[in-house]
PDB file of N, CA and C in Angstrom:
ATOM      1  N   ALA W   1       2.606   5.040  -7.113  1.00 44.00           N
ATOM      2  CA  ALA W   1       2.589   6.445  -6.692  1.00 44.00           C
ATOM      3  C   ALA W   1       3.721   6.687  -5.708  1.00 44.00           C
ATOM      4  N   GLU W   2       4.343   7.838  -5.810  1.00 62.00           N
ATOM      5  CA  GLU W   2       5.455   8.196  -4.934  1.00 62.00           C
ATOM      6  C   GLU W   2       4.937   8.757  -3.619  1.00 62.00           C
ATOM      7  N   GLY W   3       5.777   8.679  -2.603  1.00 80.00           N
ATOM      8  CA  GLY W   3       5.489   9.346  -1.346  1.00 80.00           C
ATOM      9  C   GLY W   3       4.522   8.664  -0.422  1.00 80.00           C
ATOM     10  N   LYS W   4       4.286   7.397  -0.568  1.00 91.00           N
ATOM     11  CA  LYS W   4       3.393   6.669   0.334  1.00 91.00           C
ATOM     12  C   LYS W   4       4.174   6.230   1.567  1.00 91.00           C
ATOM     13  N   ILE W   5       3.488   6.150   2.696  1.00 91.00           N
ATOM     14  CA  ILE W   5       4.132   5.813   3.964  1.00 91.00           C
ATOM     15  C   ILE W   5       3.366   4.685   4.655  1.00 91.00           C
ATOM     16  N   ILE W   6       4.115   3.695   5.133  1.00 93.00           N
ATOM     17  CA  ILE W   6       3.550   2.678   6.026  1.00 93.00           C
ATOM     18  C   ILE W   6       4.160   2.911   7.400  1.00 93.00           C
ATOM     19  N   THR W   7       3.299   3.001   8.400  1.00 92.00           N
ATOM     20  CA  THR W   7       3.742   3.140   9.773  1.00 92.00           C
ATOM     21  C   THR W   7       3.289   1.895  10.530  1.00 92.00           C
ATOM     22  N   TYR W   8       4.243   1.127  11.025  1.00 92.00           N
ATOM     23  CA  TYR W   8       3.909  -0.033  11.850  1.00 92.00           C
ATOM     24  C   TYR W   8       3.781   0.447  13.287  1.00 92.00           C
ATOM     25  N   VAL W   9       2.708   0.047  13.947  1.00 90.00           N
ATOM     26  CA  VAL W   9       2.441   0.568  15.291  1.00 90.00           C
ATOM     27  C   VAL W   9       2.250  -0.540  16.317  1.00 90.00           C
ATOM     28  N   TRP W  10       2.694  -0.221  17.524  1.00 87.00           N
ATOM     29  CA  TRP W  10       2.383  -1.002  18.708  1.00 87.00           C
ATOM     30  C   TRP W  10       1.470  -0.120  19.539  1.00 87.00           C
ATOM     31  N   GLY W  11       0.300  -0.584  19.866  1.00 83.00           N
ATOM     32  CA  GLY W  11      -0.604   0.200  20.696  1.00 83.00           C
ATOM     33  C   GLY W  11      -2.032   0.106  20.198  1.00 83.00           C
ATOM     34  N   GLY W  12      -2.933   0.649  20.983  1.00 84.00           N
ATOM     35  CA  GLY W  12      -4.338   0.614  20.631  1.00 84.00           C
ATOM     36  C   GLY W  12      -4.968  -0.727  20.940  1.00 84.00           C
ATOM     37  N   THR W  13      -6.137  -0.965  20.371  1.00 90.00           N
ATOM     38  CA  THR W  13      -6.889  -2.185  20.671  1.00 90.00           C
ATOM     39  C   THR W  13      -7.157  -3.041  19.436  1.00 90.00           C
ATOM     40  N   ALA W  14      -6.783  -2.570  18.260  1.00 92.00           N
ATOM     41  CA  ALA W  14      -7.049  -3.312  17.019  1.00 92.00           C
ATOM     42  C   ALA W  14      -6.168  -4.552  16.935  1.00 92.00           C
ATOM     43  N   PRO W  15      -6.660  -5.612  16.300  1.00 93.00           N
ATOM     44  CA  PRO W  15      -5.867  -6.833  16.154  1.00 93.00           C
ATOM     45  C   PRO W  15      -4.684  -6.658  15.203  1.00 93.00           C
ATOM     46  N   ARG W  16      -3.679  -7.521  15.356  1.00 92.00           N
ATOM     47  CA  ARG W  16      -2.498  -7.515  14.489  1.00 92.00           C
ATOM     48  C   ARG W  16      -2.933  -7.584  13.029  1.00 92.00           C
ATOM     49  N   GLY W  17      -2.270  -6.782  12.205  1.00 93.00           N
ATOM     50  CA  GLY W  17      -2.554  -6.785  10.777  1.00 93.00           C
ATOM     51  C   GLY W  17      -3.604  -5.784  10.334  1.00 93.00           C
ATOM     52  N   THR W  18      -4.301  -5.167  11.279  1.00 95.00           N
ATOM     53  CA  THR W  18      -5.322  -4.182  10.925  1.00 95.00           C
ATOM     54  C   THR W  18      -4.669  -2.990  10.235  1.00 95.00           C
ATOM     55  N   VAL W  19      -5.230  -2.570   9.096  1.00 95.00           N
ATOM     56  CA  VAL W  19      -4.748  -1.406   8.358  1.00 95.00           C
ATOM     57  C   VAL W  19      -5.666  -0.234   8.682  1.00 95.00           C
ATOM     58  N   ILE W  20      -5.067   0.869   9.123  1.00 93.00           N
ATOM     59  CA  ILE W  20      -5.820   2.041   9.563  1.00 93.00           C
ATOM     60  C   ILE W  20      -5.313   3.258   8.790  1.00 93.00           C
ATOM     61  N   ASP W  21      -6.219   4.130   8.375  1.00 92.00           N
ATOM     62  CA  ASP W  21      -5.800   5.395   7.769  1.00 92.00           C
ATOM     63  C   ASP W  21      -5.030   6.203   8.798  1.00 92.00           C
ATOM     64  N   ASN W  22      -3.931   6.802   8.385  1.00 90.00           N
ATOM     65  CA  ASN W  22      -3.165   7.670   9.265  1.00 90.00           C
ATOM     66  C   ASN W  22      -3.865   9.033   9.295  1.00 90.00           C
ATOM     67  N   PRO W  23      -4.316   9.490  10.453  1.00 88.00           N
ATOM     68  CA  PRO W  23      -5.084  10.746  10.502  1.00 88.00           C
ATOM     69  C   PRO W  23      -4.261  11.983  10.152  1.00 88.00           C
ATOM     70  N   TYR W  24      -2.947  11.869  10.161  1.00 86.00           N
ATOM     71  CA  TYR W  24      -2.094  13.023   9.885  1.00 86.00           C
ATOM     72  C   TYR W  24      -1.726  13.164   8.414  1.00 86.00           C
ATOM     73  N   PHE W  25      -1.809  12.079   7.648  1.00 84.00           N
ATOM     74  CA  PHE W  25      -1.370  12.115   6.254  1.00 84.00           C
ATOM     75  C   PHE W  25      -2.430  11.653   5.263  1.00 84.00           C
ATOM     76  N   LYS W  26      -3.622  11.411   5.715  1.00 75.00           N
ATOM     77  CA  LYS W  26      -4.758  11.011   4.875  1.00 75.00           C
ATOM     78  C   LYS W  26      -4.427   9.808   3.991  1.00 75.00           C
ATOM     79  N   SER W  27      -4.703   9.890   2.704  1.00 79.00           N
ATOM     80  CA  SER W  27      -4.559   8.738   1.809  1.00 79.00           C
ATOM     81  C   SER W  27      -3.108   8.394   1.490  1.00 79.00           C
ATOM     82  N   GLU W  28      -2.174   9.246   1.869  1.00 89.00           N
ATOM     83  CA  GLU W  28      -0.769   9.013   1.559  1.00 89.00           C
ATOM     84  C   GLU W  28      -0.089   8.075   2.562  1.00 89.00           C
ATOM     85  N   SER W  29      -0.776   7.720   3.641  1.00 93.00           N
ATOM     86  CA  SER W  29      -0.144   6.932   4.692  1.00 93.00           C
ATOM     87  C   SER W  29      -1.147   5.999   5.350  1.00 93.00           C
ATOM     88  N   LYS W  30      -0.686   4.815   5.649  1.00 94.00           N
ATOM     89  CA  LYS W  30      -1.501   3.834   6.373  1.00 94.00           C
ATOM     90  C   LYS W  30      -0.717   3.354   7.586  1.00 94.00           C
ATOM     91  N   MET W  31      -1.433   3.016   8.633  1.00 93.00           N
ATOM     92  CA  MET W  31      -0.826   2.425   9.819  1.00 93.00           C
ATOM     93  C   MET W  31      -1.234   0.952   9.861  1.00 93.00           C
ATOM     94  N   ILE W  32      -0.275   0.089  10.174  1.00 94.00           N
ATOM     95  CA  ILE W  32      -0.542  -1.342  10.291  1.00 94.00           C
ATOM     96  C   ILE W  32      -0.184  -1.765  11.706  1.00 94.00           C
ATOM     97  N   VAL W  33      -1.153  -2.345  12.394  1.00 94.00           N
ATOM     98  CA  VAL W  33      -0.963  -2.738  13.783  1.00 94.00           C
ATOM     99  C   VAL W  33      -0.115  -4.007  13.864  1.00 94.00           C
ATOM    100  N   LEU W  34       0.944  -3.956  14.681  1.00 92.00           N
ATOM    101  CA  LEU W  34       1.759  -5.141  14.954  1.00 92.00           C
ATOM    102  C   LEU W  34       1.443  -5.724  16.329  1.00 92.00           C
ATOM    103  N   ARG W  35       1.231  -4.862  17.312  1.00 89.00           N
ATOM    104  CA  ARG W  35       0.915  -5.317  18.672  1.00 89.00           C
ATOM    105  C   ARG W  35      -0.087  -4.373  19.313  1.00 89.00           C
ATOM    106  N   LYS W  36      -0.959  -4.942  20.135  1.00 84.00           N
ATOM    107  CA  LYS W  36      -1.885  -4.130  20.918  1.00 84.00           C
ATOM    108  C   LYS W  36      -1.133  -3.466  22.064  1.00 84.00           C
ATOM    109  N   ALA W  37      -1.764  -2.490  22.675  1.00 80.00           N
ATOM    110  CA  ALA W  37      -1.189  -1.823  23.846  1.00 80.00           C
ATOM    111  C   ALA W  37      -1.012  -2.840  24.978  1.00 80.00           C
ATOM    112  N   GLY W  38      -0.088  -2.528  25.888  1.00 75.00           N
ATOM    113  CA  GLY W  38       0.097  -3.377  27.059  1.00 75.00           C
ATOM    114  C   GLY W  38       1.079  -4.508  26.848  1.00 75.00           C
ATOM    115  N   GLY W  39       2.063  -4.312  26.010  1.00 68.00           N
ATOM    116  CA  GLY W  39       3.063  -5.343  25.737  1.00 68.00           C
ATOM    117  C   GLY W  39       3.935  -5.628  26.947  1.00 68.00           C
ATOM    118  N   GLU W  40       4.787  -6.587  26.776  1.00 70.00           N
ATOM    119  CA  GLU W  40       5.700  -6.987  27.853  1.00 70.00           C
ATOM    120  C   GLU W  40       6.786  -5.939  28.044  1.00 70.00           C
ATOM    121  N   ASN W  41       7.006  -5.539  29.255  1.00 73.00           N
ATOM    122  CA  ASN W  41       8.072  -4.590  29.579  1.00 73.00           C
ATOM    123  C   ASN W  41       9.345  -5.338  29.932  1.00 73.00           C
ATOM    124  N   GLY W  42      10.473  -4.779  29.502  1.00 76.00           N
ATOM    125  CA  GLY W  42      11.760  -5.344  29.882  1.00 76.00           C
ATOM    126  C   GLY W  42      12.131  -6.631  29.180  1.00 76.00           C
ATOM    127  N   GLU W  43      11.439  -6.989  28.107  1.00 81.00           N
ATOM    128  CA  GLU W  43      11.756  -8.220  27.384  1.00 81.00           C
ATOM    129  C   GLU W  43      12.022  -7.895  25.916  1.00 81.00           C
ATOM    130  N   TRP W  44      12.939  -8.633  25.291  1.00 84.00           N
ATOM    131  CA  TRP W  44      13.191  -8.492  23.861  1.00 84.00           C
ATOM    132  C   TRP W  44      12.008  -9.087  23.113  1.00 84.00           C
ATOM    133  N   MET W  45      11.596  -8.407  22.054  1.00 85.00           N
ATOM    134  CA  MET W  45      10.522  -8.904  21.195  1.00 85.00           C
ATOM    135  C   MET W  45      11.019  -8.883  19.763  1.00 85.00           C
ATOM    136  N   ARG W  46      10.638  -9.855  19.005  1.00 88.00           N
ATOM    137  CA  ARG W  46      11.058  -9.949  17.608  1.00 88.00           C
ATOM    138  C   ARG W  46       9.866  -9.606  16.709  1.00 88.00           C
ATOM    139  N   GLU W  47      10.132  -8.774  15.724  1.00 90.00           N
ATOM    140  CA  GLU W  47       9.115  -8.444  14.729  1.00 90.00           C
ATOM    141  C   GLU W  47       9.659  -8.760  13.349  1.00 90.00           C
ATOM    142  N   SER W  48       8.789  -9.185  12.469  1.00 92.00           N
ATOM    143  CA  SER W  48       9.143  -9.438  11.084  1.00 92.00           C
ATOM    144  C   SER W  48       7.955  -9.001  10.233  1.00 92.00           C
ATOM    145  N   VAL W  49       8.216  -8.210   9.215  1.00 93.00           N
ATOM    146  CA  VAL W  49       7.148  -7.737   8.337  1.00 93.00           C
ATOM    147  C   VAL W  49       7.535  -7.978   6.890  1.00 93.00           C
ATOM    148  N   ASP W  50       6.543  -8.062   6.037  1.00 92.00           N
ATOM    149  CA  ASP W  50       6.758  -8.176   4.601  1.00 92.00           C
ATOM    150  C   ASP W  50       6.352  -6.831   3.996  1.00 92.00           C
ATOM    151  N   LEU W  51       7.330  -5.960   3.764  1.00 91.00           N
ATOM    152  CA  LEU W  51       7.045  -4.604   3.294  1.00 91.00           C
ATOM    153  C   LEU W  51       6.261  -4.588   1.987  1.00 91.00           C
ATOM    154  N   VAL W  52       6.646  -5.435   1.039  1.00 91.00           N
ATOM    155  CA  VAL W  52       5.980  -5.440  -0.263  1.00 91.00           C
ATOM    156  C   VAL W  52       4.530  -5.887  -0.120  1.00 91.00           C
ATOM    157  N   LYS W  53       4.306  -6.967   0.587  1.00 94.00           N
ATOM    158  CA  LYS W  53       2.947  -7.480   0.802  1.00 94.00           C
ATOM    159  C   LYS W  53       2.093  -6.454   1.556  1.00 94.00           C
ATOM    160  N   ASP W  54       2.649  -5.865   2.603  1.00 94.00           N
ATOM    161  CA  ASP W  54       1.898  -4.887   3.387  1.00 94.00           C
ATOM    162  C   ASP W  54       1.581  -3.642   2.565  1.00 94.00           C
ATOM    163  N   TYR W  55       2.527  -3.184   1.766  1.00 93.00           N
ATOM    164  CA  TYR W  55       2.304  -2.010   0.913  1.00 93.00           C
ATOM    165  C   TYR W  55       1.184  -2.297  -0.088  1.00 93.00           C
ATOM    166  N   GLN W  56       1.243  -3.456  -0.690  1.00 95.00           N
ATOM    167  CA  GLN W  56       0.227  -3.823  -1.670  1.00 95.00           C
ATOM    168  C   GLN W  56      -1.153  -3.913  -1.019  1.00 95.00           C
ATOM    169  N   ARG W  57      -1.212  -4.476   0.181  1.00 94.00           N
ATOM    170  CA  ARG W  57      -2.482  -4.587   0.904  1.00 94.00           C
ATOM    171  C   ARG W  57      -3.004  -3.198   1.291  1.00 94.00           C
ATOM    172  N   ALA W  58      -2.116  -2.303   1.694  1.00 94.00           N
ATOM    173  CA  ALA W  58      -2.515  -0.969   2.149  1.00 94.00           C
ATOM    174  C   ALA W  58      -2.907  -0.037   0.999  1.00 94.00           C
ATOM    175  N   PHE W  59      -2.178  -0.123  -0.128  1.00 93.00           N
ATOM    176  CA  PHE W  59      -2.380   0.849  -1.201  1.00 93.00           C
ATOM    177  C   PHE W  59      -2.896   0.260  -2.512  1.00 93.00           C
ATOM    178  N   GLY W  60      -3.013  -1.064  -2.594  1.00 94.00           N
ATOM    179  CA  GLY W  60      -3.602  -1.681  -3.778  1.00 94.00           C
ATOM    180  C   GLY W  60      -2.666  -1.920  -4.940  1.00 94.00           C
ATOM    181  N   HIS W  61      -1.366  -1.673  -4.759  1.00 92.00           N
ATOM    182  CA  HIS W  61      -0.388  -1.934  -5.821  1.00 92.00           C
ATOM    183  C   HIS W  61       0.986  -2.116  -5.175  1.00 92.00           C
ATOM    184  N   ALA W  62       1.881  -2.753  -5.921  1.00 90.00           N
ATOM    185  CA  ALA W  62       3.229  -2.989  -5.407  1.00 90.00           C
ATOM    186  C   ALA W  62       4.018  -1.684  -5.344  1.00 90.00           C
ATOM    187  N   PRO W  63       4.941  -1.566  -4.401  1.00 89.00           N
ATOM    188  CA  PRO W  63       5.773  -0.365  -4.324  1.00 89.00           C
ATOM    189  C   PRO W  63       6.848  -0.380  -5.399  1.00 89.00           C
ATOM    190  N   ARG W  64       7.376   0.783  -5.712  1.00 86.00           N
ATOM    191  CA  ARG W  64       8.495   0.887  -6.659  1.00 86.00           C
ATOM    192  C   ARG W  64       9.817   0.598  -5.961  1.00 86.00           C
ATOM    193  N   GLY W  65       9.839   0.690  -4.667  1.00 83.00           N
ATOM    194  CA  GLY W  65      11.045   0.456  -3.882  1.00 83.00           C
ATOM    195  C   GLY W  65      10.923   1.164  -2.553  1.00 83.00           C
ATOM    196  N   VAL W  66      11.869   0.907  -1.688  1.00 84.00           N
ATOM    197  CA  VAL W  66      11.905   1.571  -0.383  1.00 84.00           C
ATOM    198  C   VAL W  66      12.949   2.674  -0.455  1.00 84.00           C
ATOM    199  N   LYS W  67      12.567   3.880  -0.075  1.00 84.00           N
ATOM    200  CA  LYS W  67      13.502   5.003  -0.128  1.00 84.00           C
ATOM    201  C   LYS W  67      14.023   5.386   1.245  1.00 84.00           C
ATOM    202  N   PHE W  68      13.182   5.305   2.269  1.00 84.00           N
ATOM    203  CA  PHE W  68      13.572   5.712   3.610  1.00 84.00           C
ATOM    204  C   PHE W  68      12.977   4.769   4.636  1.00 84.00           C
ATOM    205  N   VAL W  69      13.695   4.593   5.737  1.00 85.00           N
ATOM    206  CA  VAL W  69      13.200   3.849   6.888  1.00 85.00           C
ATOM    207  C   VAL W  69      13.450   4.715   8.109  1.00 85.00           C
ATOM    208  N   ALA W  70      12.445   4.866   8.940  1.00 84.00           N
ATOM    209  CA  ALA W  70      12.588   5.651  10.169  1.00 84.00           C
ATOM    210  C   ALA W  70      12.067   4.828  11.338  1.00 84.00           C
ATOM    211  N   LEU W  71      12.727   4.952  12.458  1.00 84.00           N
ATOM    212  CA  LEU W  71      12.276   4.322  13.700  1.00 84.00           C
ATOM    213  C   LEU W  71      12.019   5.429  14.705  1.00 84.00           C
ATOM    214  N   SER W  72      10.880   5.366  15.372  1.00 83.00           N
ATOM    215  CA  SER W  72      10.585   6.409  16.344  1.00 83.00           C
ATOM    216  C   SER W  72       9.628   5.894  17.407  1.00 83.00           C
ATOM    217  N   ALA W  73       9.446   6.706  18.406  1.00 81.00           N
ATOM    218  CA  ALA W  73       8.473   6.433  19.465  1.00 81.00           C
ATOM    219  C   ALA W  73       7.701   7.711  19.711  1.00 81.00           C
ATOM    220  N   ASP W  74       6.469   7.566  20.158  1.00 79.00           N
ATOM    221  CA  ASP W  74       5.616   8.729  20.363  1.00 79.00           C
ATOM    222  C   ASP W  74       4.693   8.443  21.542  1.00 79.00           C
ATOM    223  N   SER W  75       4.785   9.235  22.566  1.00 77.00           N
ATOM    224  CA  SER W  75       3.903   9.043  23.717  1.00 77.00           C
ATOM    225  C   SER W  75       3.279  10.354  24.175  1.00 77.00           C
ATOM    226  N   ASP W  76       3.340  11.394  23.342  1.00 76.00           N
ATOM    227  CA  ASP W  76       2.822  12.689  23.779  1.00 76.00           C
ATOM    228  C   ASP W  76       1.308  12.671  24.019  1.00 76.00           C
ATOM    229  N   ASP W  77       0.561  11.852  23.280  1.00 77.00           N
ATOM    230  CA  ASP W  77      -0.889  11.784  23.492  1.00 77.00           C
ATOM    231  C   ASP W  77      -1.255  11.135  24.823  1.00 77.00           C
ATOM    232  N   THR W  78      -0.407  10.248  25.295  1.00 77.00           N
ATOM    233  CA  THR W  78      -0.702   9.534  26.548  1.00 77.00           C
ATOM    234  C   THR W  78       0.034  10.108  27.748  1.00 77.00           C
ATOM    235  N   LYS W  79       0.955  11.034  27.495  1.00 80.00           N
ATOM    236  CA  LYS W  79       1.773  11.641  28.563  1.00 80.00           C
ATOM    237  C   LYS W  79       2.606  10.586  29.299  1.00 80.00           C
ATOM    238  N   ALA W  80       2.893   9.469  28.623  1.00 80.00           N
ATOM    239  CA  ALA W  80       3.693   8.395  29.210  1.00 80.00           C
ATOM    240  C   ALA W  80       5.147   8.539  28.769  1.00 80.00           C
ATOM    241  N   ARG W  81       6.000   7.745  29.366  1.00 80.00           N
ATOM    242  CA  ARG W  81       7.403   7.680  28.960  1.00 80.00           C
ATOM    243  C   ARG W  81       7.671   6.293  28.413  1.00 80.00           C
ATOM    244  N   SER W  82       8.557   6.228  27.437  1.00 77.00           N
ATOM    245  CA  SER W  82       8.923   4.924  26.888  1.00 77.00           C
ATOM    246  C   SER W  82      10.393   4.922  26.531  1.00 77.00           C
ATOM    247  N   ALA W  83      10.960   3.742  26.514  1.00 78.00           N
ATOM    248  CA  ALA W  83      12.348   3.564  26.097  1.00 78.00           C
ATOM    249  C   ALA W  83      12.413   2.262  25.316  1.00 78.00           C
ATOM    250  N   GLY W  84      13.248   2.239  24.315  1.00 80.00           N
ATOM    251  CA  GLY W  84      13.376   1.028  23.523  1.00 80.00           C
ATOM    252  C   GLY W  84      14.728   0.944  22.862  1.00 80.00           C
ATOM    253  N   VAL W  85      15.079  -0.252  22.443  1.00 86.00           N
ATOM    254  CA  VAL W  85      16.336  -0.504  21.754  1.00 86.00           C
ATOM    255  C   VAL W  85      16.022  -1.366  20.539  1.00 86.00           C
ATOM    256  N   VAL W  86      16.619  -1.031  19.411  1.00 88.00           N
ATOM    257  CA  VAL W  86      16.479  -1.839  18.201  1.00 88.00           C
ATOM    258  C   VAL W  86      17.805  -2.527  17.962  1.00 88.00           C
ATOM    259  N   ARG W  87      17.752  -3.807  17.703  1.00 89.00           N
ATOM    260  CA  ARG W  87      18.964  -4.587  17.507  1.00 89.00           C
ATOM    261  C   ARG W  87      18.799  -5.486  16.287  1.00 89.00           C
ATOM    262  N   LYS W  88      19.839  -5.561  15.484  1.00 88.00           N
ATOM    263  CA  LYS W  88      19.897  -6.468  14.335  1.00 88.00           C
ATOM    264  C   LYS W  88      18.776  -6.258  13.323  1.00 88.00           C
ATOM    265  N   MET W  89      18.534  -5.026  12.938  1.00 88.00           N
ATOM    266  CA  MET W  89      17.552  -4.738  11.902  1.00 88.00           C
ATOM    267  C   MET W  89      18.118  -5.202  10.565  1.00 88.00           C
ATOM    268  N   GLN W  90      17.318  -5.946   9.801  1.00 88.00           N
ATOM    269  CA  GLN W  90      17.790  -6.500   8.539  1.00 88.00           C
ATOM    270  C   GLN W  90      16.717  -6.373   7.469  1.00 88.00           C
ATOM    271  N   PHE W  91      17.163  -6.212   6.225  1.00 85.00           N
ATOM    272  CA  PHE W  91      16.292  -6.316   5.061  1.00 85.00           C
ATOM    273  C   PHE W  91      16.729  -7.572   4.319  1.00 85.00           C
ATOM    274  N   VAL W  92      15.792  -8.459   4.036  1.00 85.00           N
ATOM    275  CA  VAL W  92      16.096  -9.695   3.301  1.00 85.00           C
ATOM    276  C   VAL W  92      15.089  -9.862   2.173  1.00 85.00           C
ATOM    277  N   LYS W  93      15.536 -10.533   1.114  1.00 80.00           N
ATOM    278  CA  LYS W  93      14.628 -10.815  -0.018  1.00 80.00           C
ATOM    279  C   LYS W  93      13.781 -12.021   0.284  1.00 80.00           C
TER     280      LYS W  93
END
């Protein structure tokens, strides 16, 4: 199916790997927890995900391909401020 979205999140209390329905996009989007709230400040952190495996786990079938990638931050619900830097983002087979 076209138009599915995976959102990887840092925050909340759920354990790493938990798949959660995205309340804004219903069945078209899932959130996958990478880190709980309260991470290390001021330190570089490395993340690695398997998009195909995660998509299949979230939606029950393999994706047709990746069309878009977006990076963002959101703190309006908590009224907090955040800053981050992404370095050396790579896609590998």
